[in-house]
Amino acid sequence: MAYIQPKLDLVRRSASSGAEPALSRETEVAKLIDISKCIGCKACQVACMEWNELRQEPEENVGVYDNPHDLNPNTWTLMRYTEYENTAEDRLEWLIRKDGCMHCTDPGCLKACPSPGAIVQYSNGIVDFISEACIGCGYCVKGCPFNIPRISKADHKAYKCTLCSDRVAEGMGPACAKACPTKAITFGSKDDMIALANERVEDLKERGYARAGLYDPPGVNGTHVMYVLHHADKPSLYAGLPDAPRISPLVETWKGVTKYAGMLAMGAAAVVGIGHYLMAGPNEVSEHDEAEARKLKEGRDA
Amino acid sequence: MPEKTYVRRYSAGARLNHWVTAVSLVLLALSGLALFHPSLFFLSGLFGGGANVREFHPWIGLVLAVSFLGLFFRFWRLNLWERTDNVWLTRLRSVLAGREEDLPEIGKYNAGQKMVFWLMSILIVALFLSGVVLWDQQHDWLAANLGLSFTIEQSRVAVLIHAIAAVIAIVVWIVHVYAAIWVKGTISAMTRGEVTGGWGWRHHRRWLREEVARGGKSRPAE
């Protein structure tokens, strides 16, 4: 296994021109979540709360194990349980997915963020929210293809999984991986995790899961949280995991052509105005005009 | 030198209404631009930081929406399109050259002013509606009181509409302000409420004739 350097050089920074050049590229890290090994114990969910000092009140039981019912500012990772009736093979499958930030290589949240440095990407691939710079506008929510960031009603800042960037910086793996009793969650270099995933996929295929595969979606240039899925052909079975995630074309248009064309249009309008004034000169009222107006008025008064 | 005459153009109420709209529009442009392009984020300093921009911008937007509604009802009738407006548009070259003797006699507003009026009306409706979708802090209130809730996909559409409409509104605003600077004697209409007779004769002769015929009393509708 590759050595994970405990450094946090930035390669991308929100609302900043160009990336900060990293003096040295760290090894890209990844968390691999093997859904075929997950027993749904929620140890990862608890470990995340514990390490990050988050406390979420349990919500009402609505007949499924999902609790709380959705990600929120205090729940950065959430077990989602899906009962899947596999009619083709005539069996009921319980698909359990640990939901949370995927740490995209091309992060939509970072692209959408208007506040310089509120969202950063380290050269090891981790995408992190820097609360001090966050202004709570919610643009990251619109940018994210996975519906992950949540805005706190308490401090109006965005929160999500950090991939335990603080632990990784000290050479440790994330808290969820440490707590997992079945090693369904593993952490290491991205290359090692892909190799491990390939072994697992081979194994699953031998055991009858012909469509098993690795979820490392190319639409966002891959992610630093990956899944081993038994039904890799249908990711959406797993509580709506996007089949082909990508940054929305609306967001790309907004943060791309609109931004540049908009600046150009406003600048051009001002320049054309100044140019017109210099060429045409002021449009002034002449003494003749004043005299005509006075005659008009006198004509009425007479 | 001939003695100048003065004609009343805007009541005190109309001027106050205009300036409330103007100030809120400028504040909205400054705070909005701060979030539009990273190179303009420094404008957030005018409001005490980005979090304040996020907090203040929608409230100022609410002020503008109400204020502009006032302007709309004051002026919409005088901005209805007329046949002479088409002539004005086809002779835009004369307009830009300041050769107003080539143009038909114009009422209170020329075609350019009318286009500014209607464009702003449409853009402010678009900005208001898309702005409501983007006002995350009020979503609980909107859901509880109006039963409104929005999906992320809808908010993506809204944010794009908001940005494009804002850019067009700023361009229209630049045209509006430039016209007021270029056409000398205009600004006093919105500061003191009156213009010189010569200004009326040169730029809005039909309006001047009507005003003089009426004895210079302004209509309550303005």
XYZ file of C-alpha atoms in Angstrom:
524
model
C 0.000 0.000 0.000
C 1.216 3.471 -0.920
C 2.292 5.796 1.837
C -0.198 8.639 2.360
C 1.694 11.875 2.842
C 0.256 13.945 5.654
C 0.074 17.234 3.746
C -2.753 19.419 2.546
C -1.640 21.394 -0.513
C -4.476 23.057 -2.398
C -5.038 22.400 -6.086
C -8.379 24.173 -6.399
C -9.874 27.063 -4.515
C -13.409 28.409 -5.058
C -13.937 31.815 -6.696
C -10.219 32.301 -7.293
C -8.370 32.764 -10.541
C -6.429 29.591 -11.122
C -5.471 26.928 -8.647
C -2.862 27.516 -6.037
C 0.108 25.578 -7.345
C 0.892 22.694 -5.054
C 4.626 22.411 -4.456
C 4.321 18.679 -4.534
C 1.423 16.531 -5.543
C 0.277 14.213 -2.810
C -0.861 10.710 -3.506
C -4.547 10.768 -4.395
C -6.585 9.117 -1.673
C -9.908 7.339 -1.848
C -12.475 5.722 0.383
C -13.895 2.495 -0.971
C -17.356 1.474 0.231
C -18.049 -2.138 -0.565
C -21.816 -2.384 -0.418
C -21.690 -6.193 -0.663
C -19.907 -6.290 2.699
C -22.082 -3.737 4.488
C -24.361 -5.052 7.243
C -26.087 -1.700 7.884
C -24.960 -1.389 11.491
C -24.522 2.409 11.301
C -21.202 2.294 13.148
C -19.835 4.631 10.449
C -22.678 7.073 11.051
C -21.956 7.071 14.782
C -18.179 7.322 14.303
C -18.682 10.337 12.047
C -20.792 12.091 14.683
C -18.283 11.167 17.347
C -15.135 12.346 15.582
C -16.701 15.521 14.161
C -18.574 16.328 17.386
C -21.947 16.403 15.661
C -25.173 15.654 17.519
C -28.416 15.075 15.674
C -31.601 14.228 17.569
C -33.042 10.905 16.337
C -36.070 11.514 14.151
C -39.418 9.720 14.134
C -39.407 6.132 12.898
C -41.398 6.114 9.677
C -41.085 2.403 9.025
C -37.598 2.311 7.527
C -34.209 2.212 9.175
C -33.077 5.539 7.669
C -32.616 7.856 10.626
C -32.385 10.814 10.423
C -34.425 10.786 7.238
C -31.929 12.795 5.237
C -28.456 14.260 5.409
C -28.391 17.469 7.448
C -25.805 19.900 8.844
C -25.195 17.468 11.729
C -25.324 14.273 9.701
C -22.531 14.139 7.164
C -22.973 10.486 6.381
C -26.216 8.514 6.368
C -27.119 4.870 5.868
C -29.856 4.548 3.261
C -31.781 1.274 3.125
C -33.512 0.065 -0.034
C -35.636 -3.082 -0.330
C -35.164 -4.217 -3.902
C -37.375 -6.877 -5.421
C -35.078 -8.577 -7.906
C -37.743 -10.139 -10.104
C -35.217 -11.455 -12.641
C -33.615 -13.665 -10.003
C -36.709 -13.938 -7.815
C -35.297 -12.631 -4.573
C -35.584 -9.697 -2.227
C -32.368 -7.743 -1.806
C -31.602 -5.304 0.939
C -29.359 -2.658 -0.574
C -27.680 -0.508 2.042
C -25.680 2.497 0.960
C -23.612 4.838 3.062
C -24.453 8.246 1.565
C -22.213 11.301 1.847
C -19.866 13.529 -0.109
C -18.212 11.747 -3.051
C -15.223 14.161 -3.213
C -15.441 14.584 -6.992
C -12.306 15.254 -8.998
C -14.376 17.920 -10.787
C -16.387 19.287 -7.840
C -19.635 21.065 -8.801
C -19.881 22.666 -5.355
C -16.476 24.321 -5.778
C -17.303 25.470 -9.288
C -20.543 27.110 -8.093
C -19.132 28.721 -4.923
C -18.834 32.547 -5.149
C -16.759 33.046 -1.989
C -12.984 32.872 -2.457
C -11.532 29.930 -0.567
C -14.796 28.706 0.981
C -14.381 25.423 -0.871
C -10.963 23.934 -1.553
C -9.593 20.781 -3.075
C -6.379 19.370 -1.697
C -3.911 17.713 -4.017
C -4.828 14.379 -2.395
C -8.308 14.836 -3.891
C -10.280 15.733 -0.759
C -12.855 18.510 -1.249
C -13.264 20.532 1.926
C -15.561 23.348 3.072
C -13.767 26.144 4.942
C -16.431 27.525 7.271
C -14.717 30.853 7.942
C -15.114 31.843 4.290
C -18.578 30.309 3.765
C -21.341 32.884 3.295
C -24.274 30.460 3.286
C -25.582 31.338 -0.183
C -26.419 27.727 -1.049
C -24.741 27.808 -4.457
C -22.827 24.603 -3.573
C -26.192 22.856 -3.174
C -27.024 23.812 -6.766
C -23.593 22.769 -8.009
C -23.497 19.321 -6.404
C -24.587 16.436 -8.678
C -25.114 14.181 -5.623
C -27.347 16.421 -3.465
C -24.939 16.416 -0.525
C -24.254 19.876 1.029
C -26.687 21.122 3.653
C -26.996 24.684 4.983
C -27.206 25.056 8.757
C -30.107 27.125 10.064
C -27.972 27.924 13.114
C -24.977 29.611 11.483
C -26.027 29.698 7.793
C -22.980 27.793 6.647
C -22.723 24.725 4.424
C -21.685 21.353 5.854
C -20.750 17.960 4.457
C -18.311 15.085 4.898
C -14.687 16.258 5.009
C -13.319 12.770 4.359
C -11.809 13.436 7.794
C -9.232 15.718 6.158
C -7.941 16.492 9.656
C -7.284 12.811 10.353
C -5.845 12.223 6.887
C -3.452 15.133 7.433
C -2.125 13.192 10.431
C -1.705 9.997 8.445
C -4.886 8.321 9.681
C -7.913 7.068 7.777
C -11.399 8.535 8.175
C -13.387 7.737 11.323
C -16.077 5.814 9.435
C -13.504 3.430 7.936
C -11.921 2.875 11.344
C -15.278 2.020 12.920
C -16.549 -0.336 10.219
C -16.663 -3.872 11.715
C -16.752 -5.721 8.368
C -14.158 -3.691 6.473
C -16.864 -2.618 4.062
C -15.190 0.799 4.246
C -11.499 0.952 3.433
C -9.221 3.901 2.871
C -5.944 4.315 1.050
C -4.431 5.618 -2.163
C -6.880 5.785 -5.039
C -4.802 3.313 -7.058
C -4.795 0.798 -4.226
C -8.521 1.210 -3.697
C -9.216 0.614 -7.394
C -7.052 -2.524 -7.259
C -8.894 -3.713 -4.160
C -12.245 -2.957 -5.792
C -11.277 -4.971 -8.866
C -10.484 -7.978 -6.682
C -13.827 -7.626 -4.960
C -15.677 -7.280 -8.262
C -14.006 -10.457 -9.558
C -15.034 -12.267 -6.415
C -18.630 -11.044 -6.665
C -18.847 -12.071 -10.298
C -17.671 -15.570 -9.397
C -20.414 -15.694 -6.797
C -23.163 -14.907 -9.280
C -23.282 -11.116 -9.375
C -22.563 -10.821 -13.083
C -23.130 -7.073 -13.120
C -20.958 -6.225 -10.137
C -18.648 -3.282 -10.659
C -16.856 -0.212 -9.346
C -18.670 3.133 -9.119
C -16.120 5.846 -9.965
C -18.249 8.018 -12.286
C -16.343 9.526 -15.243
C -18.887 12.383 -15.587
C -17.172 14.149 -12.670
C -13.708 12.811 -13.639
C -13.990 10.149 -10.970
C -14.561 10.477 -7.241
C -12.517 9.998 -4.095
C -15.305 8.029 -2.496
C -16.103 4.957 -4.560
C -18.580 2.117 -4.245
C -18.433 -1.550 -5.076
C -21.962 -2.296 -6.291
C -23.542 -5.681 -7.005
C -25.694 -3.933 -9.642
C -23.190 -1.536 -11.164
C -25.378 -1.313 -14.258
C -28.141 0.293 -12.170
C -26.629 2.589 -9.501
C -29.984 4.329 -9.003
C -31.274 1.174 -7.285
C -29.163 2.228 -4.310
C -31.423 4.963 -2.903
C -31.118 7.095 -6.015
C -27.353 7.057 -6.519
C -27.042 8.959 -9.838
C -26.519 6.651 -12.826
C -24.407 9.192 -14.719
C -23.600 12.136 -12.445
C -22.185 15.312 -13.949
C -22.303 18.974 -13.099
C -25.674 20.239 -14.386
C -25.422 21.998 -17.783
C -27.420 24.827 -16.149
C -24.648 25.279 -13.581
C -21.957 25.023 -16.275
C -23.745 27.716 -18.316
C -24.236 29.938 -15.282
C -20.625 29.678 -14.142
C -19.207 29.567 -17.675
C -20.496 31.553 -20.628
C -22.933 33.682 -18.565
C -20.176 34.921 -16.285
C -17.845 35.951 -19.106
C -20.489 37.171 -21.574
C -22.153 39.088 -18.727
C -18.979 40.897 -17.728
C -18.301 41.669 -21.383
C -21.837 42.999 -21.989
C -21.751 45.308 -18.961
C -18.252 46.534 -19.765
C -19.160 47.061 -23.428
C -22.267 49.076 -22.508
C -20.161 51.438 -20.397
C -17.457 51.755 -23.083
C -20.015 52.393 -25.848
C -21.590 55.104 -23.692
C -18.283 56.875 -23.120
C -17.357 56.462 -26.791
C -20.668 57.927 -27.923
C -20.260 60.934 -25.641
C -16.767 61.595 -26.990
C -17.885 61.251 -30.611
C -21.337 62.887 -30.554
C -20.802 65.374 -27.729
C -23.489 66.382 -25.249
C -27.044 66.822 -26.459
C -27.692 70.401 -25.390
C -30.733 72.621 -25.418
C -30.126 75.732 -27.530
C -31.205 79.299 -26.822
C -33.430 78.944 -29.851
C -35.252 76.049 -28.130
C -35.777 78.157 -25.003
C -37.067 81.033 -27.109
C -39.509 78.745 -28.936
C -40.785 77.417 -25.619
C -41.246 80.939 -24.300
C -43.133 81.933 -27.448
C -45.380 78.878 -27.032
C -46.125 79.853 -23.463
C -46.681 83.523 -24.305
C -48.982 82.439 -27.152
C -51.176 80.734 -24.595
C -50.984 83.584 -22.093
C -51.850 86.166 -24.796
C -30.306 85.858 -23.797
C -33.924 84.693 -23.666
C -35.414 84.173 -20.264
C -35.871 80.483 -19.438
C -39.293 79.028 -18.706
C -39.770 75.974 -16.533
C -42.183 73.070 -16.901
C -43.110 70.647 -14.188
C -42.296 67.042 -15.112
C -42.386 64.960 -11.906
C -44.251 65.341 -8.622
C -42.390 64.998 -5.324
C -43.995 61.569 -4.850
C -42.804 60.354 -8.224
C -39.287 61.601 -7.537
C -39.140 59.951 -4.117
C -40.472 56.740 -5.646
C -37.807 56.958 -8.366
C -34.933 57.496 -5.957
C -35.946 54.684 -3.616
C -35.978 52.436 -6.671
C -32.664 53.839 -7.900
C -30.841 53.396 -4.583
C -32.125 49.869 -4.097
C -31.256 48.969 -7.691
C -27.687 50.194 -7.247
C -27.313 48.323 -3.946
C -28.709 45.196 -5.573
C -26.308 45.510 -8.496
C -23.305 45.971 -6.198
C -24.216 43.099 -3.890
C -25.272 40.861 -6.777
C -22.097 41.525 -8.757
C -20.067 40.582 -5.668
C -21.404 37.042 -6.042
C -21.453 37.065 -9.858
C -17.751 37.059 -10.623
C -14.820 36.326 -8.280
C -13.008 39.475 -9.426
C -15.933 41.513 -8.045
C -16.165 39.704 -4.699
C -14.368 42.676 -3.133
C -17.670 44.590 -3.492
C -18.976 42.470 -0.616
C -16.745 44.654 1.572
C -19.206 47.511 1.026
C -21.790 45.472 2.896
C -19.498 44.155 5.622
C -18.680 40.784 4.061
C -20.144 38.014 1.962
C -22.515 36.714 4.629
C -24.082 40.181 4.871
C -24.450 40.290 1.097
C -26.324 36.986 1.237
C -28.529 38.316 4.045
C -29.209 41.858 2.742
C -29.560 41.286 -1.013
C -33.015 39.632 -0.968
C -34.441 42.182 1.483
C -33.248 45.037 -0.734
C -34.813 43.139 -3.620
C -38.119 43.192 -1.793
C -37.845 46.982 -1.375
C -37.108 47.343 -5.083
C -40.020 45.117 -6.096
C -42.515 47.164 -4.061
C -40.957 50.478 -5.101
C -40.865 49.582 -8.783
C -44.489 48.502 -8.622
C -45.229 52.092 -7.598
C -43.312 53.441 -10.590
C -45.048 50.965 -12.858
C -48.514 52.157 -11.898
C -47.472 55.800 -12.124
C -46.001 55.548 -15.605
C -47.364 52.544 -17.513
C -50.095 54.451 -19.359
C -47.653 57.052 -20.689
C -45.375 54.261 -21.885
C -47.899 52.577 -24.162
C -46.458 52.108 -27.644
C -47.542 54.553 -30.358
C -47.095 54.729 -34.118
C -44.556 57.563 -33.808
C -42.367 55.289 -31.665
C -41.706 53.111 -34.711
C -40.617 56.213 -36.649
C -38.286 57.143 -33.779
C -36.735 53.685 -33.873
C -36.200 53.666 -37.623
C -34.419 57.025 -37.298
C -32.121 55.859 -34.491
C -29.165 57.305 -36.394
C -30.645 60.800 -36.047
C -31.421 60.124 -32.392
C -27.816 59.163 -31.639
C -26.502 62.144 -33.587
C -28.753 64.482 -31.620
C -30.589 65.658 -34.782
C -34.011 65.803 -33.192
C -35.399 68.055 -35.940
C -35.532 64.844 -38.042
C -37.844 63.157 -35.524
C -41.614 63.378 -35.038
C -42.904 65.417 -32.095
C -42.695 63.234 -29.017
C -44.985 62.923 -26.002
C -43.799 62.530 -22.436
C -41.617 59.546 -23.343
C -39.744 58.610 -26.490
C -39.406 55.059 -27.788
C -36.069 54.571 -26.033
C -37.489 55.554 -22.662
C -40.476 53.294 -23.245
C -38.201 50.371 -24.014
C -36.255 51.005 -20.812
C -39.559 51.061 -18.923
C -40.939 47.819 -20.340
C -37.617 45.968 -20.270
C -37.122 46.895 -16.625
C -40.698 45.841 -15.837
C -40.184 42.404 -17.370
C -36.693 41.951 -15.921
C -37.740 42.909 -12.408
C -40.593 40.385 -12.509
C -38.094 37.716 -13.659
C -35.580 38.759 -10.994
C -38.218 38.787 -8.264
C -39.652 35.363 -9.097
C -36.269 33.690 -9.556
C -34.989 35.495 -6.465
C -37.758 33.989 -4.327
C -36.643 30.516 -5.436
C -33.062 31.346 -4.398
C -33.977 32.839 -1.016
C -33.065 29.756 1.017
C -33.475 31.486 4.365
C -37.185 32.069 3.686
C -37.996 28.631 2.303
C -39.493 27.452 5.589
C -41.719 30.529 5.662
C -42.735 30.077 2.026
C -43.565 26.416 2.641
C -45.554 27.126 5.794
C -47.472 30.163 4.534
C -47.723 29.765 0.783
C -47.139 26.043 0.372
C -44.180 26.757 -1.912
C -41.162 24.503 -2.115
C -38.507 24.154 -4.770
C -36.371 21.336 -6.105
C -32.639 21.705 -6.636
C -33.175 21.488 -10.402
C -35.663 24.387 -10.204
C -33.154 26.415 -8.204
C -30.542 25.784 -10.923
C -32.930 27.187 -13.530
C -33.678 30.110 -11.208
C -30.032 30.965 -10.597
C -29.337 31.036 -14.350
C -32.394 33.199 -15.077
C -31.458 35.491 -12.177
C -27.912 35.989 -13.465
C -28.918 36.609 -17.094
C -31.808 38.935 -16.174
C -29.523 40.869 -13.813
C -26.882 41.379 -16.498
C -29.513 42.665 -18.951
C -31.014 44.906 -16.245
C -27.597 46.411 -15.522
C -27.050 47.073 -19.239
C -30.482 48.729 -19.462
C -29.611 50.742 -16.350
C -26.365 51.901 -17.999
C -28.352 53.044 -21.058
C -30.834 54.860 -18.778
C -28.162 56.653 -16.774
C -26.116 57.466 -19.864
C -29.133 58.993 -21.606
C -29.755 61.205 -18.568
C -26.129 62.386 -18.651
C -25.915 62.814 -22.426
C -29.167 64.749 -22.793
C -28.310 67.904 -20.853
C -30.994 69.356 -18.616
C -32.610 65.983 -17.955
C -31.460 65.313 -14.409
C -33.289 68.314 -12.939
C -36.513 66.474 -13.838
C -35.710 63.976 -11.098
C -34.010 66.356 -8.681
C -36.194 69.475 -8.760
C -39.118 67.976 -10.649
C -38.949 70.428 -13.529
C -37.174 70.979 -16.819
C -36.698 74.100 -18.897
C -39.221 74.882 -21.580
C -36.413 74.629 -24.126
C -35.677 71.074 -23.003
C -39.312 70.190 -23.513
C -39.391 71.941 -26.899
C -36.294 70.101 -28.082
C -36.960 66.591 -26.780
C -40.654 66.210 -25.969
C -42.467 68.868 -27.985
C -45.877 67.211 -28.030
C -45.713 66.797 -24.271
C -44.706 70.481 -23.899
C -47.615 71.614 -26.094
C -50.014 69.540 -23.974
C -48.564 70.890 -20.737
C -48.762 74.500 -21.953
C -52.308 73.964 -23.235
C -53.302 72.626 -19.843
C -51.744 75.588 -18.116
C -48.823 73.645 -16.752
C -50.755 71.684 -14.166
C -49.557 68.135 -13.797
C -51.892 65.229 -13.985
C -52.557 63.373 -10.766
C -51.676 60.107 -12.543
C -47.976 60.892 -12.717
